[in-house]
Structure formats: structure tokens, C-alpha cells
Amino acid sequence: GENVEQHPSTLSVQEGDSAVIKCTYSDSASNYFPWYKQELGKRPQLIIDIRSNVGEKKDQRIAVTLNKTAKHFSLHITETQPEDSAVYFCAASREGNTPLVFGKGTRLSVIA
Amino acid sequence: GAVVSQHPSWVICKSGTSVKIECRSLDFQATTMFWYRQFPKQSLMLMATSNEGSKATYEQGVEKDKFLINHASLTLSTLTVTSAHPEDSSFYICSARDWGWDEQYFGPGTRLTVT
């Protein structure tokens, strides 16, 4: 089955700096890669996703890159703000009704 | 976007009792629902996948007789934790999607505390 590794587990950045979180996956058939932000006690919120036919996607300060050959994808947050502080999860899944497999999460702290 | 509700949002029960958690898709047909469990400072761990009208598929290590899942309609799935023990205390989150969708929509979660 799919295995998703996520690094780093914790990340502290100064406000205004960039943050990068990296994930690798094992199943070459996976083709959907979402990123979630989760605040304490709340549901995961989808912040951006990418499908395997695309190498990069950007939405304002957030971007995701995908390297299918190497089976890794990354989240980039630019101009970080204190409200970006949360736990971020990457995930991967195949087509159809297959479940998402989550990475272990990255706790991002943005220091003002 | 699509909306998923979950009820109750939190529940406290005594050891040995059973608790039912409901997950509803409010504005779409949830052909598939997923149940996750999340312990403090950990990731979401998939417990089971349920397709409407069929038996749930449980992940390895999840006891199907302890965590009963019913997905009887296209908008409702329930998870019943039977004979709950303190180690079952956790945050339970459901998610749902319609056939052909990539994105899953998450419920707000249920915090279960077993005393």
C-alpha cells in the first residue's frame, strides 16, 4: 500500500520568511496530492492540491510542486504570517474511491 | 464547497458503554465515506472505508466488531464504538466524497473521552 513520508516534523520561521515542507510517496499509481492545514481541535482544511498531470500549482502565497519521477511533492509558503502557524499534512491517493494516506504532519511556527 | 457535518462534536462516556457518531453529507451524495482517528499530536489514521450499501473495509489492526460502521444511505454513515475503553479516547473524523471526485470533504470531528 501507499506510504507517505513528511519532513520536517517541526519548522520554525521568522515572519516574512518562506517555509518549505517536503513529502515522498511510494505508490507510483497515486495521482492526487492534497495539502491540509489543521488547527488544534479542528478538521483538516484543504489549502492546495495537485494532480499528477501537473508539475506545479500556485495560489497566492502557497505553491505546490510535484516530481512524479522522484515521487516527491513539496509545499511552499512565502511571506509567512503568524496565522500560518498550524500543523500541515500532505496526503496521496489513487483514482476512484481509494482513501487518502497522510504524512505524519509538520508543526509550523511563524515567529513574529 | 461540499459540506459534511458530524454529531456529536464531543462526548464523554463511561467505560463499557457504546457511543454512536454520525457523519452526514449535507449537499452532495457521499458514495464513499472514510473514518479516521487522530490521537494528540499525531496524524490522521484511516480506520475504515465505507461505500453506500456495502460492508465497510477495515484497516489492519482495527477491530470491526468494536468499531461498527453503517453506511445505509448516500448521505449518512455512522460509527459506533462498542464497549468503549479509555484507550479509545480520541478525535474521530469522517470524510466523504462522491464517485469520481478526488477531493474528500471532512467533518468537524468528534472528540470522544472515555472515563
Coordinates of C-alpha atoms in Angstrom, one line a residue, chain A residues 3-101:
Chain A
N3 CA 3.3 5.1 2.3
V4 CA 3.8 8.9 2.7
E5 CA 6.8 10.4 4.5
Q6 CA 6.8 14.0 5.5
H7 CA 9.6 16.3 6.7
P8 CA 10.4 18.1 8.8
S9 CA 8.2 17.3 11.7
T10 CA 8.6 20.8 13.2
L11 CA 9.5 24.0 11.5
S12 CA 10.0 27.5 12.9
V13 CA 10.4 30.5 10.7
Q14 CA 10.5 34.2 11.1
E15 CA 7.5 36.2 9.9
G16 CA 8.0 37.1 6.3
D17 CA 10.3 34.2 5.5
S18 CA 9.4 31.2 3.4
A19 CA 8.6 27.7 4.7
V20 CA 9.0 24.5 2.7
I21 CA 7.6 21.1 3.7
K22 CA 8.5 18.0 1.7
C23 CA 6.8 14.7 1.2
T24 CA 7.6 11.5 -0.6
Y25 CA 5.2 8.7 -1.6
S26 CA 5.7 5.1 -2.6
D27 CA 2.8 4.2 -4.9
S28 CA 3.6 5.2 -8.4
A29 CA -0.2 4.9 -9.2
S30 CA -1.0 7.7 -6.8
N31 CA -2.2 10.7 -8.7
Y32 CA -3.8 13.1 -6.3
F33 CA -1.7 15.1 -3.7
P34 CA -3.5 17.5 -1.4
W35 CA -2.1 19.6 1.4
Y36 CA -4.1 20.3 4.6
K37 CA -3.8 22.8 7.4
Q38 CA -5.1 21.7 10.7
E39 CA -5.6 23.9 13.7
L40 CA -5.9 22.4 17.2
G41 CA -9.2 20.5 17.6
K42 CA -10.5 21.3 14.2
R43 CA -10.9 19.5 10.9
P44 CA -8.2 19.5 8.3
Q45 CA -8.7 22.3 5.8
L46 CA -7.6 21.8 2.2
I47 CA -5.2 24.6 1.2
I48 CA -4.0 23.4 -2.1
D49 CA -3.9 20.2 -4.2
I50 CA -2.1 18.9 -7.3
R51 CA -2.8 16.2 -9.7
S52 CA -0.2 14.0 -11.4
N53 CA -0.6 15.7 -14.8
V54 CA 0.7 19.0 -13.4
G55 CA 4.2 19.8 -12.1
E56 CA 3.4 23.0 -10.2
K57 CA 0.4 24.9 -8.9
K58 CA 0.3 28.3 -7.1
D59 CA -2.4 30.1 -5.2
Q60 CA -1.3 33.4 -3.8
R61 CA 1.4 32.7 -1.2
I62 CA 1.1 29.0 -1.4
A63 CA 2.6 26.7 -4.1
V64 CA 3.0 23.0 -4.5
T65 CA 5.4 21.2 -6.8
L66 CA 5.3 17.6 -7.9
N67 CA 8.1 15.4 -9.2
K68 CA 6.5 12.2 -10.4
T69 CA 9.8 10.6 -11.4
A70 CA 11.2 11.0 -7.9
K71 CA 7.8 10.6 -6.2
H72 CA 8.0 13.7 -4.1
F73 CA 6.0 16.8 -3.7
S74 CA 6.5 20.0 -1.7
L75 CA 4.6 22.8 -0.2
H76 CA 6.0 26.3 -0.3
I77 CA 4.6 29.1 1.7
T78 CA 6.0 32.6 1.1
E79 CA 5.8 35.7 3.2
T80 CA 4.7 33.7 6.2
Q81 CA 2.4 35.3 8.7
P82 CA 1.7 34.3 12.3
E83 CA -1.7 33.0 11.3
D84 CA 0.1 30.4 9.1
S85 CA 1.1 28.7 12.3
A86 CA -0.6 25.3 12.4
V87 CA 0.0 21.6 11.6
Y88 CA 0.3 20.8 7.9
F89 CA -0.3 17.4 6.4
C90 CA 0.4 16.1 3.0
A91 CA -1.5 13.2 1.6
A92 CA -1.7 11.0 -1.5
S93 CA -4.3 8.8 -3.2
R94 CA -5.1 7.0 -6.4
E95 CA -8.2 7.5 -8.5
G96 CA -11.5 6.1 -7.6
N97 CA -12.8 5.5 -4.1
T98 CA -9.4 4.9 -2.5
P99 CA -8.6 6.7 0.7
L100 CA -6.1 9.4 1.3
V101 CA -2.9 8.3 3.0

